[in-house]
C-alpha cells in the first residue's frame, strides 16, 4: 500500500492568458508550480483558460486539488456588478471564464482549494461578493501595492503584519495570532461573499485571508503570496503543507493510493 505521505497528488493550476511572439499563451508563473511541488508535494498541471470549452467536472474527477494563482490582471468588474473602468484594467476575461466556474465546481466536488491574491478575489466574486479597487486611495487604507523594484525578491518582500482570527482554520494551521506577509495588490475584497469566513485581516481592515464556511475540506483564500517564500517562511510552508495533506487525504478517500501500488 502506498504510504499517504509519499503519494504525489495532482493539483490543477490556473493559467493567465498572454499574447507574445505572435501566439496566445496559457501560463502560470514558476513560483506557483514550484511551490505546489516543494511546498505541497503535488504535481502541478496547468489548466488552460479555455472557459466553457473545458469539461471542468471531468477535470476535477482527475485532480486532487486546485490552485488559483495571483496575477497582475484584475477580475472584470461586470462580474461583480460594477462597470469597466480604465483604473481596473488590465483584464483577463478568458481566465475569469475559467477560474470562476472552476472554483465553484471545486467547492461542489469537495476538491481542496488554495486561492492566492487574485485567486482570493476570484473566490469572493465566484460566491457572489464584490471587490474594491485602488485600495491605497481609499480613506483609512494602507498601500498594499508591491514596492517599486526590478528585483522580484524586493517586490515580494514580507512587509506587513496580519492578524489571524482566533479559532479559525488559519489559526489551527499556522498556530499563530499574527504573521507578517508580503503584499502586491491594488484590489481587495469589498462585500464578503455570504459563504466566506474572514480568517485574517490587515491593520487597515483589508481582508487578508478567508475560508469557505461549509466546504467539506480545505478551501481557503489568501491576499498575500505564500508561494514565493514557501521554503523559508514558516507560515507559508505550513499553509502549503496543509494544502498538500488535504490533497493526499482526498486522493486516499478516492482509493487512488490502492491503485498506485
Ligand atoms: N491584480 C489584482 C490581484 C493582485 C495579484 O494577484 N498580484 C500578483 C501579481 C503580483 C505582481 O507580480 O505584481 C490586484 O491588484 O489586486
PDB file of C-alpha atoms and ligand atoms in Angstrom:
ATOM      1  CA  UNK A   1       0.000   0.000   0.000  1.00  0.00           C
ATOM      2  CA  UNK A   2       1.483   3.380  -0.994  1.00  0.00           C
ATOM      3  CA  UNK A   3       2.237   5.499   2.027  1.00  0.00           C
ATOM      4  CA  UNK A   4      -0.069   8.519   2.231  1.00  0.00           C
ATOM      5  CA  UNK A   5       2.844  10.871   2.851  1.00  0.00           C
ATOM      6  CA  UNK A   6       4.770   9.734  -0.222  1.00  0.00           C
ATOM      7  CA  UNK A   7       1.839   9.914  -2.646  1.00  0.00           C
ATOM      8  CA  UNK A   8       2.047  12.798  -5.152  1.00  0.00           C
ATOM      9  CA  UNK A   9      -1.383  14.306  -5.766  1.00  0.00           C
ATOM     10  CA  UNK A  10      -2.185  16.241  -8.943  1.00  0.00           C
ATOM     11  CA  UNK A  11      -3.045  19.908  -8.493  1.00  0.00           C
ATOM     12  CA  UNK A  12      -4.795  21.907 -11.226  1.00  0.00           C
ATOM     13  CA  UNK A  13      -3.150  25.329 -11.562  1.00  0.00           C
ATOM     14  CA  UNK A  14      -4.974  28.320 -13.087  1.00  0.00           C
ATOM     15  CA  UNK A  15      -3.428  29.990 -16.132  1.00  0.00           C
ATOM     16  CA  UNK A  16      -3.178  33.575 -17.279  1.00  0.00           C
ATOM     17  CA  UNK A  17      -3.636  34.282 -20.971  1.00  0.00           C
ATOM     18  CA  UNK A  18      -0.884  36.325 -22.598  1.00  0.00           C
ATOM     19  CA  UNK A  19      -0.073  37.207 -26.205  1.00  0.00           C
ATOM     20  CA  UNK A  20       3.569  37.341 -27.265  1.00  0.00           C
ATOM     21  CA  UNK A  21       5.759  36.083 -30.072  1.00  0.00           C
ATOM     22  CA  UNK A  22       2.611  36.003 -32.226  1.00  0.00           C
ATOM     23  CA  UNK A  23       0.954  33.338 -30.082  1.00  0.00           C
ATOM     24  CA  UNK A  24      -1.653  33.222 -27.333  1.00  0.00           C
ATOM     25  CA  UNK A  25      -0.131  31.541 -24.266  1.00  0.00           C
ATOM     26  CA  UNK A  26      -1.811  29.991 -21.260  1.00  0.00           C
ATOM     27  CA  UNK A  27       0.752  30.195 -18.490  1.00  0.00           C
ATOM     28  CA  UNK A  28       1.417  30.261 -14.759  1.00  0.00           C
ATOM     29  CA  UNK A  29       4.441  31.792 -13.012  1.00  0.00           C
ATOM     30  CA  UNK A  30       7.093  29.291 -11.964  1.00  0.00           C
ATOM     31  CA  UNK A  31       6.839  30.336  -8.293  1.00  0.00           C
ATOM     32  CA  UNK A  32       3.374  28.766  -8.040  1.00  0.00           C
ATOM     33  CA  UNK A  33       4.178  25.478  -9.767  1.00  0.00           C
ATOM     34  CA  UNK A  34       7.413  25.128  -7.789  1.00  0.00           C
ATOM     35  CA  UNK A  35       5.578  25.848  -4.509  1.00  0.00           C
ATOM     36  CA  UNK A  36       2.984  23.189  -5.405  1.00  0.00           C
ATOM     37  CA  UNK A  37       5.822  20.701  -5.866  1.00  0.00           C
ATOM     38  CA  UNK A  38       8.111  21.655  -2.977  1.00  0.00           C
ATOM     39  CA  UNK A  39       5.549  23.010  -0.532  1.00  0.00           C
ATOM     40  CA  UNK A  40       2.596  20.696  -1.068  1.00  0.00           C
ATOM     41  CA  UNK A  41       4.348  17.693  -2.631  1.00  0.00           C
ATOM     42  CA  UNK A  42       1.893  17.851  -5.525  1.00  0.00           C
ATOM     43  CA  UNK A  43       2.409  17.544  -9.264  1.00  0.00           C
ATOM     44  CA  UNK A  44       1.177  20.803 -10.859  1.00  0.00           C
ATOM     45  CA  UNK A  45      -0.969  20.587 -14.002  1.00  0.00           C
ATOM     46  CA  UNK A  46      -1.563  23.963 -15.649  1.00  0.00           C
ATOM     47  CA  UNK A  47      -5.159  24.225 -16.843  1.00  0.00           C
ATOM     48  CA  UNK A  48      -5.589  26.406 -19.961  1.00  0.00           C
ATOM     49  CA  UNK A  49      -8.133  29.202 -19.582  1.00  0.00           C
ATOM     50  CA  UNK A  50     -10.455  27.839 -22.257  1.00  0.00           C
ATOM     51  CA  UNK A  51     -13.657  28.640 -20.403  1.00  0.00           C
ATOM     52  CA  UNK A  52     -16.702  26.529 -21.191  1.00  0.00           C
ATOM     53  CA  UNK A  53     -14.745  24.506 -23.761  1.00  0.00           C
ATOM     54  CA  UNK A  54     -13.263  22.723 -20.732  1.00  0.00           C
ATOM     55  CA  UNK A  55     -15.134  19.865 -19.083  1.00  0.00           C
ATOM     56  CA  UNK A  56     -14.392  21.090 -15.566  1.00  0.00           C
ATOM     57  CA  UNK A  57     -16.274  18.255 -13.876  1.00  0.00           C
ATOM     58  CA  UNK A  58     -14.176  15.716 -15.802  1.00  0.00           C
ATOM     59  CA  UNK A  59     -11.016  17.607 -14.828  1.00  0.00           C
ATOM     60  CA  UNK A  60     -11.989  17.559 -11.144  1.00  0.00           C
ATOM     61  CA  UNK A  61     -12.503  13.801 -11.289  1.00  0.00           C
ATOM     62  CA  UNK A  62      -8.809  13.510 -12.171  1.00  0.00           C
ATOM     63  CA  UNK A  63      -7.110  16.006  -9.846  1.00  0.00           C
ATOM     64  CA  UNK A  64      -6.733  16.183  -6.089  1.00  0.00           C
ATOM     65  CA  UNK A  65      -6.577  19.956  -5.659  1.00  0.00           C
ATOM     66  CA  UNK A  66      -6.995  23.355  -7.305  1.00  0.00           C
ATOM     67  CA  UNK A  67      -4.503  26.219  -7.019  1.00  0.00           C
ATOM     68  CA  UNK A  68      -5.731  29.624  -8.213  1.00  0.00           C
ATOM     69  CA  UNK A  69      -2.692  31.827  -8.778  1.00  0.00           C
ATOM     70  CA  UNK A  70      -2.153  35.530  -8.421  1.00  0.00           C
ATOM     71  CA  UNK A  71      -1.947  37.804 -11.443  1.00  0.00           C
ATOM     72  CA  UNK A  72      -1.405  41.437 -12.371  1.00  0.00           C
ATOM     73  CA  UNK A  73      -4.725  41.332 -14.214  1.00  0.00           C
ATOM     74  CA  UNK A  74      -7.992  42.087 -12.432  1.00  0.00           C
ATOM     75  CA  UNK A  75     -11.334  40.299 -12.355  1.00  0.00           C
ATOM     76  CA  UNK A  76     -13.639  42.030 -14.830  1.00  0.00           C
ATOM     77  CA  UNK A  77     -15.842  44.454 -12.845  1.00  0.00           C
ATOM     78  CA  UNK A  78     -19.025  43.398 -14.639  1.00  0.00           C
ATOM     79  CA  UNK A  79     -18.661  40.021 -12.880  1.00  0.00           C
ATOM     80  CA  UNK A  80     -19.390  41.683  -9.548  1.00  0.00           C
ATOM     81  CA  UNK A  81     -21.926  44.280 -10.677  1.00  0.00           C
ATOM     82  CA  UNK A  82     -19.509  47.146 -11.340  1.00  0.00           C
ATOM     83  CA  UNK A  83     -18.649  48.908 -14.571  1.00  0.00           C
ATOM     84  CA  UNK A  84     -15.477  48.551 -16.578  1.00  0.00           C
ATOM     85  CA  UNK A  85     -13.118  51.406 -15.839  1.00  0.00           C
ATOM     86  CA  UNK A  86      -9.582  52.057 -17.089  1.00  0.00           C
ATOM     87  CA  UNK A  87      -8.456  52.132 -13.450  1.00  0.00           C
ATOM     88  CA  UNK A  88      -9.441  48.448 -13.011  1.00  0.00           C
ATOM     89  CA  UNK A  89      -7.507  47.263 -16.060  1.00  0.00           C
ATOM     90  CA  UNK A  90      -5.822  45.066 -17.222  1.00  0.00           C
ATOM     91  CA  UNK A  91      -8.403  42.332 -17.553  1.00  0.00           C
ATOM     92  CA  UNK A  92      -8.115  38.634 -18.465  1.00  0.00           C
ATOM     93  CA  UNK A  93     -11.670  37.571 -19.396  1.00  0.00           C
ATOM     94  CA  UNK A  94     -10.540  34.156 -20.608  1.00  0.00           C
ATOM     95  CA  UNK A  95      -9.081  33.480 -17.185  1.00  0.00           C
ATOM     96  CA  UNK A  96     -12.250  34.769 -15.449  1.00  0.00           C
ATOM     97  CA  UNK A  97     -14.411  32.499 -17.601  1.00  0.00           C
ATOM     98  CA  UNK A  98     -12.378  29.515 -16.392  1.00  0.00           C
ATOM     99  CA  UNK A  99     -11.484  30.232 -12.778  1.00  0.00           C
ATOM    100  CA  UNK A 100     -14.912  31.309 -11.552  1.00  0.00           C
ATOM    101  CA  UNK A 101     -16.664  28.093 -12.686  1.00  0.00           C
ATOM    102  CA  UNK A 102     -13.596  26.071 -11.635  1.00  0.00           C
ATOM    103  CA  UNK A 103     -13.771  27.488  -8.100  1.00  0.00           C
ATOM    104  CA  UNK A 104     -17.482  26.823  -7.820  1.00  0.00           C
ATOM    105  CA  UNK A 105     -17.059  23.283  -9.173  1.00  0.00           C
ATOM    106  CA  UNK A 106     -14.118  22.547  -6.856  1.00  0.00           C
ATOM    107  CA  UNK A 107     -16.253  23.536  -3.867  1.00  0.00           C
ATOM    108  CA  UNK A 108     -19.155  21.454  -5.178  1.00  0.00           C
ATOM    109  CA  UNK A 109     -16.900  18.409  -5.602  1.00  0.00           C
ATOM    110  CA  UNK A 110     -15.086  18.956  -2.298  1.00  0.00           C
ATOM    111  CA  UNK A 111     -11.720  19.354  -4.058  1.00  0.00           C
ATOM    112  CA  UNK A 112      -9.124  21.140  -1.848  1.00  0.00           C
ATOM    113  CA  UNK A 113      -8.709  24.744  -2.981  1.00  0.00           C
ATOM    114  CA  UNK A 114      -5.962  27.287  -2.360  1.00  0.00           C
ATOM    115  CA  UNK A 115      -6.690  30.702  -3.900  1.00  0.00           C
ATOM    116  CA  UNK A 116      -3.853  33.267  -3.842  1.00  0.00           C
ATOM    117  CA  UNK A 117      -4.179  37.051  -4.255  1.00  0.00           C
ATOM    118  CA  UNK A 118      -6.217  37.410  -7.461  1.00  0.00           C
ATOM    119  CA  UNK A 119      -7.369  33.929  -6.587  1.00  0.00           C
ATOM    120  CA  UNK A 120      -8.889  35.114  -3.296  1.00  0.00           C
ATOM    121  CA  UNK A 121     -10.621  37.892  -5.215  1.00  0.00           C
ATOM    122  CA  UNK A 122     -11.932  35.351  -7.738  1.00  0.00           C
ATOM    123  CA  UNK A 123     -13.152  33.143  -4.876  1.00  0.00           C
ATOM    124  CA  UNK A 124     -15.088  36.055  -3.410  1.00  0.00           C
ATOM    125  CA  UNK A 125     -16.602  37.023  -6.775  1.00  0.00           C
ATOM    126  CA  UNK A 126     -17.374  33.391  -7.666  1.00  0.00           C
ATOM    127  CA  UNK A 127     -19.504  33.167  -4.495  1.00  0.00           C
ATOM    128  CA  UNK A 128     -21.279  36.492  -5.048  1.00  0.00           C
ATOM    129  CA  UNK A 129     -19.026  39.012  -3.331  1.00  0.00           C
ATOM    130  CA  UNK A 130     -17.555  42.241  -4.714  1.00  0.00           C
ATOM    131  CA  UNK A 131     -14.132  43.879  -4.949  1.00  0.00           C
ATOM    132  CA  UNK A 132     -12.803  47.322  -4.155  1.00  0.00           C
ATOM    133  CA  UNK A 133     -10.190  48.908  -6.375  1.00  0.00           C
ATOM    134  CA  UNK A 134      -7.178  51.166  -5.840  1.00  0.00           C
ATOM    135  CA  UNK A 135      -7.229  50.286  -2.143  1.00  0.00           C
ATOM    136  CA  UNK A 136      -4.361  52.679  -1.458  1.00  0.00           C
ATOM    137  CA  UNK A 137      -6.581  55.634  -2.475  1.00  0.00           C
ATOM    138  CA  UNK A 138      -9.389  54.737  -0.083  1.00  0.00           C
ATOM    139  CA  UNK A 139      -9.710  56.577   3.247  1.00  0.00           C
ATOM    140  CA  UNK A 140      -8.067  54.752   6.122  1.00  0.00           C
ATOM    141  CA  UNK A 141      -6.446  52.120   3.904  1.00  0.00           C
ATOM    142  CA  UNK A 142      -2.754  51.453   3.545  1.00  0.00           C
ATOM    143  CA  UNK A 143      -0.840  50.981   0.299  1.00  0.00           C
ATOM    144  CA  UNK A 144      -0.856  47.269  -0.443  1.00  0.00           C
ATOM    145  CA  UNK A 145       0.910  47.523  -3.779  1.00  0.00           C
ATOM    146  CA  UNK A 146       4.285  45.933  -4.306  1.00  0.00           C
ATOM    147  CA  UNK A 147       7.393  48.050  -3.729  1.00  0.00           C
ATOM    148  CA  UNK A 148       8.661  49.511  -6.999  1.00  0.00           C
ATOM    149  CA  UNK A 149      11.655  47.421  -7.940  1.00  0.00           C
ATOM    150  CA  UNK A 150      13.097  45.376 -10.793  1.00  0.00           C
ATOM    151  CA  UNK A 151      14.065  42.720  -8.238  1.00  0.00           C
ATOM    152  CA  UNK A 152      11.298  40.183  -7.591  1.00  0.00           C
ATOM    153  CA  UNK A 153      12.575  39.338  -4.123  1.00  0.00           C
ATOM    154  CA  UNK A 154      12.173  43.020  -3.232  1.00  0.00           C
ATOM    155  CA  UNK A 155       8.671  43.183  -4.744  1.00  0.00           C
ATOM    156  CA  UNK A 156       7.634  40.054  -2.795  1.00  0.00           C
ATOM    157  CA  UNK A 157       9.370  41.139   0.410  1.00  0.00           C
ATOM    158  CA  UNK A 158       7.489  40.302   3.600  1.00  0.00           C
ATOM    159  CA  UNK A 159       6.473  43.652   4.983  1.00  0.00           C
ATOM    160  CA  UNK A 160       3.292  43.970   6.994  1.00  0.00           C
ATOM    161  CA  UNK A 161       1.509  42.085   9.790  1.00  0.00           C
ATOM    162  CA  UNK A 162      -1.880  40.465   9.520  1.00  0.00           C
ATOM    163  CA  UNK A 163      -3.969  39.401  12.493  1.00  0.00           C
ATOM    164  CA  UNK A 164      -5.151  35.796  12.402  1.00  0.00           C
ATOM    165  CA  UNK A 165      -8.745  35.380  13.596  1.00  0.00           C
ATOM    166  CA  UNK A 166      -8.839  33.245  16.737  1.00  0.00           C
ATOM    167  CA  UNK A 167     -10.189  29.672  16.496  1.00  0.00           C
ATOM    168  CA  UNK A 168     -10.338  29.794  12.682  1.00  0.00           C
ATOM    169  CA  UNK A 169      -8.801  27.318  10.268  1.00  0.00           C
ATOM    170  CA  UNK A 170      -5.806  29.603   9.701  1.00  0.00           C
ATOM    171  CA  UNK A 171      -5.250  29.797  13.462  1.00  0.00           C
ATOM    172  CA  UNK A 172      -5.212  25.987  13.527  1.00  0.00           C
ATOM    173  CA  UNK A 173      -2.893  25.686  10.521  1.00  0.00           C
ATOM    174  CA  UNK A 174      -0.491  28.498  11.474  1.00  0.00           C
ATOM    175  CA  UNK A 175      -0.729  28.254  15.295  1.00  0.00           C
ATOM    176  CA  UNK A 176      -0.151  31.998  15.433  1.00  0.00           C
ATOM    177  CA  UNK A 177      -2.354  35.027  16.183  1.00  0.00           C
ATOM    178  CA  UNK A 178      -0.285  37.289  13.911  1.00  0.00           C
ATOM    179  CA  UNK A 179       2.078  36.740  10.969  1.00  0.00           C
ATOM    180  CA  UNK A 180       3.987  39.000   8.607  1.00  0.00           C
ATOM    181  CA  UNK A 181       3.175  38.795   4.919  1.00  0.00           C
ATOM    182  CA  UNK A 182       4.098  40.252   1.560  1.00  0.00           C
ATOM    183  CA  UNK A 183       1.658  42.427  -0.345  1.00  0.00           C
ATOM    184  CA  UNK A 184       1.253  43.007  -4.091  1.00  0.00           C
ATOM    185  CA  UNK A 185      -2.294  44.095  -4.799  1.00  0.00           C
ATOM    186  CA  UNK A 186      -4.369  47.162  -5.714  1.00  0.00           C
ATOM    187  CA  UNK A 187      -7.736  45.476  -5.227  1.00  0.00           C
ATOM    188  CA  UNK A 188      -9.272  43.659  -2.260  1.00  0.00           C
ATOM    189  CA  UNK A 189     -12.488  42.062  -1.072  1.00  0.00           C
ATOM    190  CA  UNK A 190     -15.264  44.661  -0.786  1.00  0.00           C
ATOM    191  CA  UNK A 191     -18.512  42.913   0.121  1.00  0.00           C
ATOM    192  CA  UNK A 192     -17.636  39.497   1.513  1.00  0.00           C
ATOM    193  CA  UNK A 193     -19.468  36.663  -0.210  1.00  0.00           C
ATOM    194  CA  UNK A 194     -22.036  35.034   2.056  1.00  0.00           C
ATOM    195  CA  UNK A 195     -20.311  31.673   2.100  1.00  0.00           C
ATOM    196  CA  UNK A 196     -16.921  33.008   3.184  1.00  0.00           C
ATOM    197  CA  UNK A 197     -15.456  33.468   6.664  1.00  0.00           C
ATOM    198  CA  UNK A 198     -12.781  36.068   7.395  1.00  0.00           C
ATOM    199  CA  UNK A 199      -9.629  34.357   8.671  1.00  0.00           C
ATOM    200  CA  UNK A 200      -7.104  37.221   8.715  1.00  0.00           C
ATOM    201  CA  UNK A 201      -7.156  40.995   8.444  1.00  0.00           C
ATOM    202  CA  UNK A 202      -4.579  43.738   7.975  1.00  0.00           C
ATOM    203  CA  UNK A 203      -4.289  46.692  10.349  1.00  0.00           C
ATOM    204  CA  UNK A 204      -6.368  48.837   7.959  1.00  0.00           C
ATOM    205  CA  UNK A 205      -9.177  46.261   7.858  1.00  0.00           C
ATOM    206  CA  UNK A 206      -8.289  44.762   4.491  1.00  0.00           C
ATOM    207  CA  UNK A 207      -9.400  41.136   4.389  1.00  0.00           C
ATOM    208  CA  UNK A 208      -6.202  39.105   4.025  1.00  0.00           C
ATOM    209  CA  UNK A 209      -7.494  35.523   4.251  1.00  0.00           C
ATOM    210  CA  UNK A 210     -10.815  33.698   4.037  1.00  0.00           C
ATOM    211  CA  UNK A 211     -12.178  30.175   4.290  1.00  0.00           C
ATOM    212  CA  UNK A 212     -15.307  28.692   2.766  1.00  0.00           C
ATOM    213  CA  UNK A 213     -17.819  28.236   5.579  1.00  0.00           C
ATOM    214  CA  UNK A 214     -19.467  24.949   4.561  1.00  0.00           C
ATOM    215  CA  UNK A 215     -16.664  23.447   2.480  1.00  0.00           C
ATOM    216  CA  UNK A 216     -16.256  19.712   3.154  1.00  0.00           C
ATOM    217  CA  UNK A 217     -12.489  20.178   3.292  1.00  0.00           C
ATOM    218  CA  UNK A 218      -9.623  22.597   2.749  1.00  0.00           C
ATOM    219  CA  UNK A 219     -10.907  25.670   0.869  1.00  0.00           C
ATOM    220  CA  UNK A 220      -9.127  28.935   1.587  1.00  0.00           C
ATOM    221  CA  UNK A 221      -8.020  32.184   0.019  1.00  0.00           C
ATOM    222  CA  UNK A 222      -5.156  34.492   0.892  1.00  0.00           C
ATOM    223  CA  UNK A 223      -4.434  38.001  -0.321  1.00  0.00           C
ATOM    224  CA  UNK A 224      -0.694  37.590   0.247  1.00  0.00           C
ATOM    225  CA  UNK A 225       1.777  35.338  -1.587  1.00  0.00           C
ATOM    226  CA  UNK A 226       2.788  32.258   0.411  1.00  0.00           C
ATOM    227  CA  UNK A 227       4.168  30.591  -2.719  1.00  0.00           C
ATOM    228  CA  UNK A 228       7.074  32.995  -3.011  1.00  0.00           C
ATOM    229  CA  UNK A 229       8.838  32.159   0.279  1.00  0.00           C
ATOM    230  CA  UNK A 230       7.321  28.696   0.758  1.00  0.00           C
ATOM    231  CA  UNK A 231      10.704  27.135   1.557  1.00  0.00           C
ATOM    232  CA  UNK A 232      11.924  29.784   4.008  1.00  0.00           C
ATOM    233  CA  UNK A 233       8.883  31.428   5.617  1.00  0.00           C
ATOM    234  CA  UNK A 234       7.284  29.190   8.264  1.00  0.00           C
ATOM    235  CA  UNK A 235       3.639  30.310   7.817  1.00  0.00           C
ATOM    236  CA  UNK A 236       3.946  29.956   4.043  1.00  0.00           C
ATOM    237  CA  UNK A 237       5.332  26.452   4.438  1.00  0.00           C
ATOM    238  CA  UNK A 238       2.611  25.452   6.873  1.00  0.00           C
ATOM    239  CA  UNK A 239      -0.119  26.652   4.528  1.00  0.00           C
ATOM    240  CA  UNK A 240       1.227  24.708   1.560  1.00  0.00           C
ATOM    241  CA  UNK A 241       1.820  21.590   3.701  1.00  0.00           C
ATOM    242  CA  UNK A 242      -1.786  21.744   4.911  1.00  0.00           C
ATOM    243  CA  UNK A 243      -2.897  22.060   1.266  1.00  0.00           C
ATOM    244  CA  UNK A 244      -0.788  19.014   0.364  1.00  0.00           C
ATOM    245  CA  UNK A 245      -2.185  16.970   3.249  1.00  0.00           C
ATOM    246  CA  UNK A 246      -5.733  17.858   2.194  1.00  0.00           C
ATOM    247  CA  UNK A 247      -4.998  16.763  -1.385  1.00  0.00           C
ATOM    248  CA  UNK A 248      -3.480  13.455  -0.250  1.00  0.00           C
ATOM    249  CA  UNK A 249      -6.474  12.827   2.001  1.00  0.00           C
ATOM    250  CA  UNK A 250      -8.802  13.394  -0.955  1.00  0.00           C
ATOM    251  CA  UNK A 251      -6.749  11.039  -3.117  1.00  0.00           C
ATOM    252  CA  UNK A 252      -6.888   8.401  -0.373  1.00  0.00           C
ATOM    253  CA  UNK A 253     -10.654   8.841   0.019  1.00  0.00           C
ATOM    254  CA  UNK A 254     -10.997   8.145  -3.712  1.00  0.00           C
ATOM    255  CA  UNK A 255      -8.981   4.919  -3.460  1.00  0.00           C
ATOM    256  CA  UNK A 256      -6.164   6.310  -5.594  1.00  0.00           C
ATOM    257  CA  UNK A 257      -3.478   5.086  -3.238  1.00  0.00           C
ATOM    258  CA  UNK A 258      -4.524   1.476  -3.654  1.00  0.00           C
ATOM    259  CA  UNK A 259      -4.339   1.954  -7.438  1.00  0.00           C
ATOM    260  CA  UNK A 260      -0.828   3.418  -7.108  1.00  0.00           C
ATOM    261  CA  UNK A 261       0.610   0.183  -5.575  1.00  0.00           C
TER     262      UNK A 261
HETATM  263  N1  LIG B   1      -4.486  42.252  -9.796  1.00  0.00           N
HETATM  264  C1  LIG B   1      -5.073  42.071  -8.507  1.00  0.00           C
HETATM  265  C2  LIG B   1      -4.514  40.832  -7.842  1.00  0.00           C
HETATM  266  C3  LIG B   1      -3.112  41.035  -7.415  1.00  0.00           C
HETATM  267  C4  LIG B   1      -2.231  39.828  -7.621  1.00  0.00           C
HETATM  268  O1  LIG B   1      -2.658  38.692  -7.807  1.00  0.00           O
HETATM  269  N2  LIG B   1      -0.949  40.125  -7.619  1.00  0.00           N
HETATM  270  C5  LIG B   1       0.004  39.110  -8.019  1.00  0.00           C
HETATM  271  C6  LIG B   1       0.931  39.644  -9.097  1.00  0.00           C
HETATM  272  C7  LIG B   1       1.982  40.410  -8.427  1.00  0.00           C
HETATM  273  C8  LIG B   1       2.924  41.137  -9.362  1.00  0.00           C
HETATM  274  O2  LIG B   1       3.781  40.491  -9.996  1.00  0.00           O
HETATM  275  O3  LIG B   1       2.783  42.342  -9.411  1.00  0.00           O
HETATM  276  C9  LIG B   1      -4.823  43.278  -7.605  1.00  0.00           C
HETATM  277  O4  LIG B   1      -4.012  44.127  -7.969  1.00  0.00           O
HETATM  278  O5  LIG B   1      -5.432  43.323  -6.525  1.00  0.00           O
END
